[in-house]
Coordinates of C-alpha atoms (C1' of nucleotides) in Angstrom, one line a residue:
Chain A
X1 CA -42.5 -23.6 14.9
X2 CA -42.8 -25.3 11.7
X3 CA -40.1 -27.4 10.5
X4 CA -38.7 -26.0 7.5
X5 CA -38.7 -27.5 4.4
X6 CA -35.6 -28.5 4.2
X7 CA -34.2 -25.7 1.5
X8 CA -35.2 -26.2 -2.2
X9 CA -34.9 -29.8 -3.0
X10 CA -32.8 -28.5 -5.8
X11 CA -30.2 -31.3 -5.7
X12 CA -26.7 -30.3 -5.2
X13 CA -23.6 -31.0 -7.7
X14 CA -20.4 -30.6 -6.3
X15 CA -17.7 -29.5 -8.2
X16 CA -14.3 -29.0 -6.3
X17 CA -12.3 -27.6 -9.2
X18 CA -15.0 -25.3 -10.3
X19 CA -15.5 -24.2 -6.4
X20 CA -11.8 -23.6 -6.1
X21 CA -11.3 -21.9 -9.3
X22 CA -14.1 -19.4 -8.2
X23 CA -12.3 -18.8 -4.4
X24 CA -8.5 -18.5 -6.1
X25 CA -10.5 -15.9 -8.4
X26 CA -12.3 -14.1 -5.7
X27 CA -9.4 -14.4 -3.6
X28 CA -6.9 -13.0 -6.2
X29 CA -9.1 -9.8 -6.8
X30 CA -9.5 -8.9 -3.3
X31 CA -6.2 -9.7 -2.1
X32 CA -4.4 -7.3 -5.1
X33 CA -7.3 -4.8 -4.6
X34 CA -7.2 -4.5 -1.0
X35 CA -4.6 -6.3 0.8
X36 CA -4.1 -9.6 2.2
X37 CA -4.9 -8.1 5.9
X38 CA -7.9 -6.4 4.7
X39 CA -9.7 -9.0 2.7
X40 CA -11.7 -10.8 5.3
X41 CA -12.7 -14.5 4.8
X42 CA -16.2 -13.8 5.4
X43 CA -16.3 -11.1 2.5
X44 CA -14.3 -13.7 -0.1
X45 CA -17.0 -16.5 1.0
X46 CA -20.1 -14.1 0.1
X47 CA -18.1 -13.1 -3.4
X48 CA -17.7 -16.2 -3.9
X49 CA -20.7 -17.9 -2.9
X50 CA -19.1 -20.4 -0.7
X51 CA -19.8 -21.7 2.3
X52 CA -17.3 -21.9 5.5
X53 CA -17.5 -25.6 4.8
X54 CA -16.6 -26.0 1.8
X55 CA -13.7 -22.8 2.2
X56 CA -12.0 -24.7 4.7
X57 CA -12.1 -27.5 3.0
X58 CA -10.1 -26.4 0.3
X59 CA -8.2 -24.5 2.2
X60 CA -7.5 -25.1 5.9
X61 CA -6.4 -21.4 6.9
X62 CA -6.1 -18.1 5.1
X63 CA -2.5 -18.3 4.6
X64 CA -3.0 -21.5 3.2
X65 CA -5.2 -19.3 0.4
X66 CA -2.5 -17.1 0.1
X67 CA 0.0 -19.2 -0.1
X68 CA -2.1 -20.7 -3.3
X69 CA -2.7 -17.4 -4.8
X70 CA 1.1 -16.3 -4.7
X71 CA 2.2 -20.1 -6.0
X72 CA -0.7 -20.5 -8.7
X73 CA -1.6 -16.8 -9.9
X74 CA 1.0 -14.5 -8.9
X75 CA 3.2 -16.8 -10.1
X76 CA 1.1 -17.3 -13.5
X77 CA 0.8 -13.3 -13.8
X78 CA 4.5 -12.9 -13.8
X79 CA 5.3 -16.2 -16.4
X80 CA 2.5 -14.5 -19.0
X81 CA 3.2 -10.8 -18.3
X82 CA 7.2 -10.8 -18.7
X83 CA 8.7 -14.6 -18.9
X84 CA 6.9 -15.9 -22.1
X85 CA 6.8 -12.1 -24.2
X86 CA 10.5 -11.9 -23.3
X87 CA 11.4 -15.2 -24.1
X88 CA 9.6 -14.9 -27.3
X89 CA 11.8 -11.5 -28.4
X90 CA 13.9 -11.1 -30.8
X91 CA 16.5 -9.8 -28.2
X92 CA 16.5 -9.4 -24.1
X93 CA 16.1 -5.6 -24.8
X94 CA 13.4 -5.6 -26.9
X95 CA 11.8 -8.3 -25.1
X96 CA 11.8 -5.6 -21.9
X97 CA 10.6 -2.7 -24.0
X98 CA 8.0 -4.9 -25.5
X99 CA 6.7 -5.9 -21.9
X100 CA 7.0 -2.1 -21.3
X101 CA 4.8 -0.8 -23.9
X102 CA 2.6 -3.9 -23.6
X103 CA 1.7 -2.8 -19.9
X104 CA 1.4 0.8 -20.5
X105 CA -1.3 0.6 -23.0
X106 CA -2.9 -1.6 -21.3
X107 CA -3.0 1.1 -18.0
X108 CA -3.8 3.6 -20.4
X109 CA -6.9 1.9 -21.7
X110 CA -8.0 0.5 -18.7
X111 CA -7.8 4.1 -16.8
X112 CA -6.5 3.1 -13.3
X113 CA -3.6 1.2 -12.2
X114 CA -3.8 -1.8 -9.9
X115 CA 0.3 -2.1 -9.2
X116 CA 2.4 -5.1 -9.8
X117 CA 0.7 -8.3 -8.4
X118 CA 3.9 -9.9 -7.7
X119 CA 4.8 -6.2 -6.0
X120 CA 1.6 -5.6 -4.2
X121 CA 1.3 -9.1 -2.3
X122 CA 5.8 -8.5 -1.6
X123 CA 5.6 -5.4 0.7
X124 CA 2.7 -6.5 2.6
X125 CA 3.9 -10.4 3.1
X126 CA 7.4 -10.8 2.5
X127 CA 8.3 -9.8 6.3
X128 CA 5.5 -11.1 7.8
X129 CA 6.2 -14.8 7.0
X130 CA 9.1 -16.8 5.7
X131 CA 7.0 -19.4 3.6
X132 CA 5.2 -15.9 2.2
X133 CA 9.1 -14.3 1.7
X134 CA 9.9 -18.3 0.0
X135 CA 7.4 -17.7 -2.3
X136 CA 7.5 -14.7 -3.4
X137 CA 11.4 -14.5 -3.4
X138 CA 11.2 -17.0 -5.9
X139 CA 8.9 -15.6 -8.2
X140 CA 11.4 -12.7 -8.3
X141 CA 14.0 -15.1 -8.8
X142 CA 12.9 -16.7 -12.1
X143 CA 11.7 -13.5 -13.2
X144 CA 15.2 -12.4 -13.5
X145 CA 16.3 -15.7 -14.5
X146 CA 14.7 -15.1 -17.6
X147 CA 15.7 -11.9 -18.4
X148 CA 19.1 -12.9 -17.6
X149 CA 19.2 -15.9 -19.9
X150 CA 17.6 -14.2 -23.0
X151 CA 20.8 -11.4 -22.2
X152 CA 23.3 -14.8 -22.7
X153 CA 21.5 -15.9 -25.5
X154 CA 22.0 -12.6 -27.4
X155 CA 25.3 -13.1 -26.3
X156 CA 26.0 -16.2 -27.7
X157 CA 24.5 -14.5 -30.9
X158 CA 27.1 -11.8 -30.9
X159 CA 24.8 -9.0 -29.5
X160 CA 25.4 -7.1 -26.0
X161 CA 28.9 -8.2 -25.3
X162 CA 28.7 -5.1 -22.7
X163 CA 26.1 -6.3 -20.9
X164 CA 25.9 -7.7 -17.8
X165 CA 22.9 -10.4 -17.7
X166 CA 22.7 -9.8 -14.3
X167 CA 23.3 -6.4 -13.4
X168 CA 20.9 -5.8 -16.8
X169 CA 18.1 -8.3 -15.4
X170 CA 18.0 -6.5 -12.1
X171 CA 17.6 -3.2 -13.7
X172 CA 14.8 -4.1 -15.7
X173 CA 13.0 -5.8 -12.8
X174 CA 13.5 -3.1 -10.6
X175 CA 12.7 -0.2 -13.2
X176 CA 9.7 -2.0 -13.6
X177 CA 8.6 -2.8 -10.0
X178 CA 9.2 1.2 -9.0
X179 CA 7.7 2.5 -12.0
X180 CA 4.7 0.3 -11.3
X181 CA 4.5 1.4 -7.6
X182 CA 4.7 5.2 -8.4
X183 CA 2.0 4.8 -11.3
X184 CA -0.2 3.0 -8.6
X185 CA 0.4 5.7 -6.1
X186 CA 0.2 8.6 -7.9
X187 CA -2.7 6.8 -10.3
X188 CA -0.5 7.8 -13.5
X189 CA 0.8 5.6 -15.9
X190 CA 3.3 7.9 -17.6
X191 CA 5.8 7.2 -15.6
X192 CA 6.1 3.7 -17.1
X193 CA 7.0 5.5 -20.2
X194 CA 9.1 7.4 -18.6
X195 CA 11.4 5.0 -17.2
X196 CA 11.6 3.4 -20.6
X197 CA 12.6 6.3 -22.6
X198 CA 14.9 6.7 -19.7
X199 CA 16.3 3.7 -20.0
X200 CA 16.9 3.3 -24.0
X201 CA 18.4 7.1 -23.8
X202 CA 21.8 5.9 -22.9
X203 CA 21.7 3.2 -25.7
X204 CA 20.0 5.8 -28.4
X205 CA 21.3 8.8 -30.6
X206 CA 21.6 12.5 -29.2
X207 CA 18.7 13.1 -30.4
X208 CA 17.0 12.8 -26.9
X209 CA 17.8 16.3 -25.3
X210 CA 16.0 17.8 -28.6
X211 CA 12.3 17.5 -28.2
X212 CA 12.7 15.5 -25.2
X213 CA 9.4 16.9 -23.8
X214 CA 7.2 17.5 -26.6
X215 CA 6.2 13.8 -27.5
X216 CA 6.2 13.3 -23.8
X217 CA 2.5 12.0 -22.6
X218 CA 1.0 12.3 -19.1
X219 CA -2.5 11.9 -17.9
X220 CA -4.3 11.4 -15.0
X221 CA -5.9 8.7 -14.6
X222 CA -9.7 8.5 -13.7
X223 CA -10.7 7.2 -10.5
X224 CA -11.2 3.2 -9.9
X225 CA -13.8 1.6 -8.1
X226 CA -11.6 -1.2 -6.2
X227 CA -12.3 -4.6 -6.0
Chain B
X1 CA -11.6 -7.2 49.1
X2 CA -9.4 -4.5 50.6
X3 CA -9.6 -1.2 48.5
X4 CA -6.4 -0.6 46.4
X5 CA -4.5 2.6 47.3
X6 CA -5.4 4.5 44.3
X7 CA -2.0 3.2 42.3
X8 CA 1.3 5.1 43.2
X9 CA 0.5 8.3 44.5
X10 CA 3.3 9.7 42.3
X11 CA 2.1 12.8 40.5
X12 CA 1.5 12.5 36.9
X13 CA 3.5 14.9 34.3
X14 CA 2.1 15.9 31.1
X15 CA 3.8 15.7 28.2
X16 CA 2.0 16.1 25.3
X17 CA 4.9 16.4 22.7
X18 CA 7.0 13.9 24.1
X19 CA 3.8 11.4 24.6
X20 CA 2.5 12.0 20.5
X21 CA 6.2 11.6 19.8
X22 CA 6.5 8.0 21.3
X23 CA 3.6 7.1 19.5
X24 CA 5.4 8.1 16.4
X25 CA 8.2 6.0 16.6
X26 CA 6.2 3.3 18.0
X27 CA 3.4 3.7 14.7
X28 CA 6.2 4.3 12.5
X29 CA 8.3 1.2 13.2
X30 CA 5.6 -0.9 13.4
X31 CA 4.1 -0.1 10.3
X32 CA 7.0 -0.4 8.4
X33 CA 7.7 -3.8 10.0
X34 CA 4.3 -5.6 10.4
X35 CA 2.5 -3.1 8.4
X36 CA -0.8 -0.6 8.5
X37 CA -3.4 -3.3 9.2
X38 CA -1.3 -5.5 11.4
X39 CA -0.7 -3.2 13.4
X40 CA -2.9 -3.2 16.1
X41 CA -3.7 -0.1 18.4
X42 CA -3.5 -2.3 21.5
X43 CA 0.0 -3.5 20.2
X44 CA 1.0 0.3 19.8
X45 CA -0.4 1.6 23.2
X46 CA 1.9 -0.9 25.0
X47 CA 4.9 -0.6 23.6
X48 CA 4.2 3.8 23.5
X49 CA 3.2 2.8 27.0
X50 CA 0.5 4.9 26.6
X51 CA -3.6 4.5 27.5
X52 CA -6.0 4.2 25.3
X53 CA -7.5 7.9 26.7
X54 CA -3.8 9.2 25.7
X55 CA -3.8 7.8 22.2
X56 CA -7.1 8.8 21.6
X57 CA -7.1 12.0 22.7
X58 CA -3.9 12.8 20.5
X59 CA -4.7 10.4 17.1
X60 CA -8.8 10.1 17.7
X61 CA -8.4 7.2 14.4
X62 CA -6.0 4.9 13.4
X63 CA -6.2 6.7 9.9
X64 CA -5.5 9.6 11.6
X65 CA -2.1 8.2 13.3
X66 CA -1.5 6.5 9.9
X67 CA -1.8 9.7 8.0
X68 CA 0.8 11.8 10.6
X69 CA 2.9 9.0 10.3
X70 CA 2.8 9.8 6.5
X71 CA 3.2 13.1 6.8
X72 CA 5.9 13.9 9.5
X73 CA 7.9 10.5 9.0
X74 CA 7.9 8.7 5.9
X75 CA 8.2 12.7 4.1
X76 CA 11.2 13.5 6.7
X77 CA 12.8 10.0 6.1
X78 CA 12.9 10.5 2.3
X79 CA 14.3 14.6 2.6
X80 CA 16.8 13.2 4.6
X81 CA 18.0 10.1 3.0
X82 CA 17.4 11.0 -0.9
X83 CA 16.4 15.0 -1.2
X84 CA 19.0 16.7 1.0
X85 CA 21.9 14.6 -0.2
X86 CA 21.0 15.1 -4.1
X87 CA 20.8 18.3 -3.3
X88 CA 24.2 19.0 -1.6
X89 CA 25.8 16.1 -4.3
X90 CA 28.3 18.1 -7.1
X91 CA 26.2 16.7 -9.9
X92 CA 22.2 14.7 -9.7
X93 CA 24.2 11.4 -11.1
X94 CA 26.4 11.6 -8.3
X95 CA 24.0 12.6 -6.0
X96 CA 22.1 9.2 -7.1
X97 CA 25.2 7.3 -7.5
X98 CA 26.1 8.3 -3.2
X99 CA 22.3 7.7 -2.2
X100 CA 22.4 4.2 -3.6
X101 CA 25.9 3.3 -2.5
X102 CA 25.3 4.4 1.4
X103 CA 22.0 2.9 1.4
X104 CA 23.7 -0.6 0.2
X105 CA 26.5 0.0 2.6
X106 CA 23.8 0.5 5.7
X107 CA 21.3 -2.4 4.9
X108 CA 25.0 -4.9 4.4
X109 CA 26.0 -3.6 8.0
X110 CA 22.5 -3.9 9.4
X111 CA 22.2 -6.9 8.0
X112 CA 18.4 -7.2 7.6
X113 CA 16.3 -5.2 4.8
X114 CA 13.0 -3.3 5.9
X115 CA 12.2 -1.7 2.5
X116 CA 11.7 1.9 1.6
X117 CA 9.4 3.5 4.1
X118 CA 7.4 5.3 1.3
X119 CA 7.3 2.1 -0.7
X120 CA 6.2 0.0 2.0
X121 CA 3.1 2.1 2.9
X122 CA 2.2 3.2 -0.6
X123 CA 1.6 -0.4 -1.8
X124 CA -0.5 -1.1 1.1
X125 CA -2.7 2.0 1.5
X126 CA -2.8 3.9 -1.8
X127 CA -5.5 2.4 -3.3
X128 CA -7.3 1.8 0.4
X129 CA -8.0 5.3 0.6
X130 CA -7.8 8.4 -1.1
X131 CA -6.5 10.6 1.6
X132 CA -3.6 8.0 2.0
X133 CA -2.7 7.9 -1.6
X134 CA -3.2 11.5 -1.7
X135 CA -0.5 12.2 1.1
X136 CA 1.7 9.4 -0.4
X137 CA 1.9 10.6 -3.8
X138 CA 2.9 14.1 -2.7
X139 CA 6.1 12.7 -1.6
X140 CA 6.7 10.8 -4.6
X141 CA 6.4 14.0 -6.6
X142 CA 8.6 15.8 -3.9
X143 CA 11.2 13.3 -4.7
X144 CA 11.1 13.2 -8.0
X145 CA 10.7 17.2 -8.6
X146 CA 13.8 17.5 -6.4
X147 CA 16.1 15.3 -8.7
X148 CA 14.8 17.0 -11.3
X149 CA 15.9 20.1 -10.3
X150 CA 19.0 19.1 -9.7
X151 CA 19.6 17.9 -13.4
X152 CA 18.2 21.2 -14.2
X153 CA 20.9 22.9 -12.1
X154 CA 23.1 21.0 -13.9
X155 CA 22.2 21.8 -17.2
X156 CA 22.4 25.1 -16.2
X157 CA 26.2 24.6 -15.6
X158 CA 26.6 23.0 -19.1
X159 CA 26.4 19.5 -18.1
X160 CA 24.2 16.9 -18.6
X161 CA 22.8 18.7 -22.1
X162 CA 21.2 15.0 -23.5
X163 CA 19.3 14.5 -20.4
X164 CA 16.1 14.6 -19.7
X165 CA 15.3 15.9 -16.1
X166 CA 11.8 14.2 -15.6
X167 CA 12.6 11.0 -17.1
X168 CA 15.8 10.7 -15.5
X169 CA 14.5 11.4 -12.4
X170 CA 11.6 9.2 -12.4
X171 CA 14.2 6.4 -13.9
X172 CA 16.4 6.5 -10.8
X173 CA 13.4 6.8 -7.9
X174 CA 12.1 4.0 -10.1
X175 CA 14.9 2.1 -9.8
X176 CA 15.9 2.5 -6.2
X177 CA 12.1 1.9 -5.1
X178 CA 12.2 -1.4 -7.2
X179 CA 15.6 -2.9 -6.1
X180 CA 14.4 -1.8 -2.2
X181 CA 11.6 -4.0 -3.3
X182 CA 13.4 -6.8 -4.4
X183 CA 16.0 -6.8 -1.6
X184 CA 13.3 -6.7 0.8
X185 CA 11.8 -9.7 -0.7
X186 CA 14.8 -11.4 -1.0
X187 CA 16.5 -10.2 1.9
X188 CA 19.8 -9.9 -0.2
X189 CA 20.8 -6.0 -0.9
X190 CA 23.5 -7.1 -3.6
X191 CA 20.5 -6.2 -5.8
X192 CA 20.9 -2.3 -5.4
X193 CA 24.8 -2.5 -6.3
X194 CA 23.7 -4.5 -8.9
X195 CA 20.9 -1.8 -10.0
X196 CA 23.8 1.0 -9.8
X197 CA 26.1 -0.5 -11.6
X198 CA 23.2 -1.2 -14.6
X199 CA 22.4 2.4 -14.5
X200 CA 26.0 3.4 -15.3
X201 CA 27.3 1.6 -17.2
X202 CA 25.8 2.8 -20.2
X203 CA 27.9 5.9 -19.6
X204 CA 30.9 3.9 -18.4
X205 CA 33.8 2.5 -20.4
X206 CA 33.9 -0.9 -22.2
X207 CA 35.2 -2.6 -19.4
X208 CA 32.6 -3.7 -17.8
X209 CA 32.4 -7.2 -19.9
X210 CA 35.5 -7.7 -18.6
X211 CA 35.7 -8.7 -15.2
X212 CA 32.2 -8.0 -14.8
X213 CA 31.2 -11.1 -12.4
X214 CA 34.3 -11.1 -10.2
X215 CA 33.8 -8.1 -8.3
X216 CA 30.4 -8.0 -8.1
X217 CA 29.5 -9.5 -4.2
X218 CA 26.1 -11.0 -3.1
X219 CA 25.6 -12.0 0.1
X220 CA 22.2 -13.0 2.4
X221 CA 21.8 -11.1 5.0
X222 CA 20.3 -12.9 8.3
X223 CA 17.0 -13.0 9.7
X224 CA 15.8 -9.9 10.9
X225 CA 13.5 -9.9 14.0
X226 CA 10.7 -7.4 13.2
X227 CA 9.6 -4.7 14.8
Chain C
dG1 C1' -7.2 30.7 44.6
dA2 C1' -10.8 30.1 40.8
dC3 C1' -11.8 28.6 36.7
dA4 C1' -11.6 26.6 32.1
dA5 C1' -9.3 23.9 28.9
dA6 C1' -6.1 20.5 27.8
dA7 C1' -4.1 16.0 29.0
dC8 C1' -4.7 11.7 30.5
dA9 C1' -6.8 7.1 32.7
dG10 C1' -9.3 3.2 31.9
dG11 C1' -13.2 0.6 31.3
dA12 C1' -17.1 -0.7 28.0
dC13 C1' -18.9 -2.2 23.8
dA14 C1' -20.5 -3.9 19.5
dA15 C1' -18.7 -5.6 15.4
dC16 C1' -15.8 -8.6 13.3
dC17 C1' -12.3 -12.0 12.6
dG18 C1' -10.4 -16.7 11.6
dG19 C1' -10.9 -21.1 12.9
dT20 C1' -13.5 -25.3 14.5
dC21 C1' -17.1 -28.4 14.9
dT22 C1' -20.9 -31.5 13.7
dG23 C1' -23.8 -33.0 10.4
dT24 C1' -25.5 -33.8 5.6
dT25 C1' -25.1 -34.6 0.8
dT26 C1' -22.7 -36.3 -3.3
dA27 C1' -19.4 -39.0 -5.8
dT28 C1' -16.6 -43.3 -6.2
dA29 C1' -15.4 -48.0 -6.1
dA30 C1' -16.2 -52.7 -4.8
Chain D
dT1 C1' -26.6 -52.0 -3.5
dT2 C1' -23.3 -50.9 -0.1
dA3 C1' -19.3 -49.1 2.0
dT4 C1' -16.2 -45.2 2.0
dA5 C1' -14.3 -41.0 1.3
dA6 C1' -14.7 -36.6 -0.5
dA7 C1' -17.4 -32.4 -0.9
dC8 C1' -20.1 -29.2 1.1
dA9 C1' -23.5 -26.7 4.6
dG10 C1' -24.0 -23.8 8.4
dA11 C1' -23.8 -22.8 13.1
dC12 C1' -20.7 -21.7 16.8
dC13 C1' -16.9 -19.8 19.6
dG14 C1' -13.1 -17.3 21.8
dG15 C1' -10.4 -13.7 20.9
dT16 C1' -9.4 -9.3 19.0
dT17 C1' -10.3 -4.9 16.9
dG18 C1' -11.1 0.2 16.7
dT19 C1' -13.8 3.4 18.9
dC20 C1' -16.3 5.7 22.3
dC21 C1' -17.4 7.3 26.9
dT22 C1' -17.1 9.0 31.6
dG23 C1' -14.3 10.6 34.9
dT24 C1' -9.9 12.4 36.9
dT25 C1' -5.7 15.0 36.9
dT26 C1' -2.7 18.5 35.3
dT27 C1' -1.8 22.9 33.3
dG28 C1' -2.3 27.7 32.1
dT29 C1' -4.7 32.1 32.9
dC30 C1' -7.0 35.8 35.2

DNA sequence: GACAAAACAGGACAACCGGTCTGTTTATAA
DNA sequence: TTATAAACAGACCGGTTGTCCTGTTTTGTC
């Protein structure tokens, strides 16, 4: 046969950041959208448009990939999402129900719920393999951290001398991860609000038991096309 | 070669219930520990000790193991560790208050955290498929709807007057599925206690600035072998 | 005992997965 | 320019996956 003519002599330009900007993107998306088991490489490369090559050069396995996602977007997700808006509160507690609100009209515009990213990639990796459990255990750690530190800084103001920075950051973490999970499963992001008005009910006026559920929003959200 | 002698000549015994059982517990603990897509059928079949005509002719898909293991296990594992006790408990808050304390008290003595069953699957298979999500988010409402009812009940008896029964039941399944998240991650169930005392103590007395750190016991739990 | 259906055995298979390998092209520095 | 390494291309491979298929054995029923 004919020998081909050697591809479109188009020359080529590499760009390594670019390239692995593109796969951390790809990579990100598939691995919150369906799993870390059920993204194949072969699907990321055609996403993508990368070649095995130039995948494994970047990264040598597909933990390796992982491992980059968790450290450089997770991680980023997490600092943006709760970490900086908290920080930049007047208090810890309004910082939380800032984040709170923040999140659930976003959901509500958006119209289907993706789950936590820090939360998604946890249950699937964080028994599977200890430099996956590092990771993410650390991600949770200075997720708290923060809360916990903006509670002692109120403290130091005069404000919350009740609270525990702890016991409060864990709550709000929590709340948050469970109430994220449940809208993801059930597709409903009510229950975010929900858990906030939940929350703030021991804190507020009587008031609550009076028209508790007339204000009270739900909706179904429409379906999602993953990925 | 010499012909074998067709295997033992020891009679088979059927045993259909017992044989779909022991693939149960097999599917069940290993998707929990390793998880729906790492879980491979050959993996399963060996440790059932069962052929792949056997599984097949009892589960003829994974899905359709996945699904009973959904609907038989993970729904009988939440009745019995959060719906019956609520439901025998004096009052919902207690009934919360004793799930969250003996599930901390089992996961110290085990010493290794596997996560909420529900949890576990729903992160990885809700948004995979609809059937999943569909079976999974039935027995988030069934949890929910029965601490609910409970705070109902209660009203009912004159208690609990400024509470609202959906919100605090979606705050406390919340909470637990978010600190089973976090402890899971961490390995380190201190977060639960940590959750519960949080939760009450905007109800509790003003002493919980005081002496709030000292009692208050984290520990890390040791490696867990999975599976 | 005869018969049908359920229960089980075990191999076969095509598709797919992640990783490796060799070779070529591009960028960098001397 | 020339040497050198980085960046990328693309085929290849061994192993695994889930499923299907044919055949055999057991069980229940008349």
């Amino acid at each position: 046969m004919i020998a081909r003519l050697k591809m479109r002599p188009g020359k080529r330009t590499n760009d390594p950041d670019g390239l692995r900007k593109r796969v951390l993107d790809v990579a990100e998306a598939s691995f919150q959208a369906r799993g870390y088991h059920a993204s194949s490489l072969g699907d990321l490369m055609a996403a993508a448009g990368v070649t095995g090559g130039a995948l494994h050069h970047h990264f040598p396995t597909k933990k390796a990939l992982a491992l980059a996602v968790i450290e450089e977007r997770v991680s980023a997700a997490v600092e943006e999402t709760w970490i900086a808006p908290v920080q930049a509160a007047g208090s810890a507690r309004e910082g939380v129900r800032g984040v709170f609100e923040a999140v659930a009209a976003e959901l509500e515009q958006q119209g289907f719920v993706r789950g936590c990213p820090l939360n998604n990639l946890a249950h699937e990796l964080s028994l599977a393999d200890a430099d996956f459990r590092a990771a993410l255990a650390g991600i949770f750690s200075a997720w708290r951290q923060a809360i916990a530190d903006k509670v002692r800084a109120d403290q130091q103001a005069g404000r919350e001398q009740d609270t525990d920075p702890q016991r409060f950051a864990a709550l709000a973490v929590a709340t948050y991860s469970g109430a994220m999970s449940m809208a993801k499963t059930t597709q409903d992001s009510g229950v975010l609000r929900d858990c906030l008005n939940a929350l703030e009910q021991g804190a507020s006026s009587v008031s609550s038991s009076k028209g508790a559920g007339a204000n009270r929003r739900r909706r179904m959200l429409r379906q999602h096309k993953a990925f």
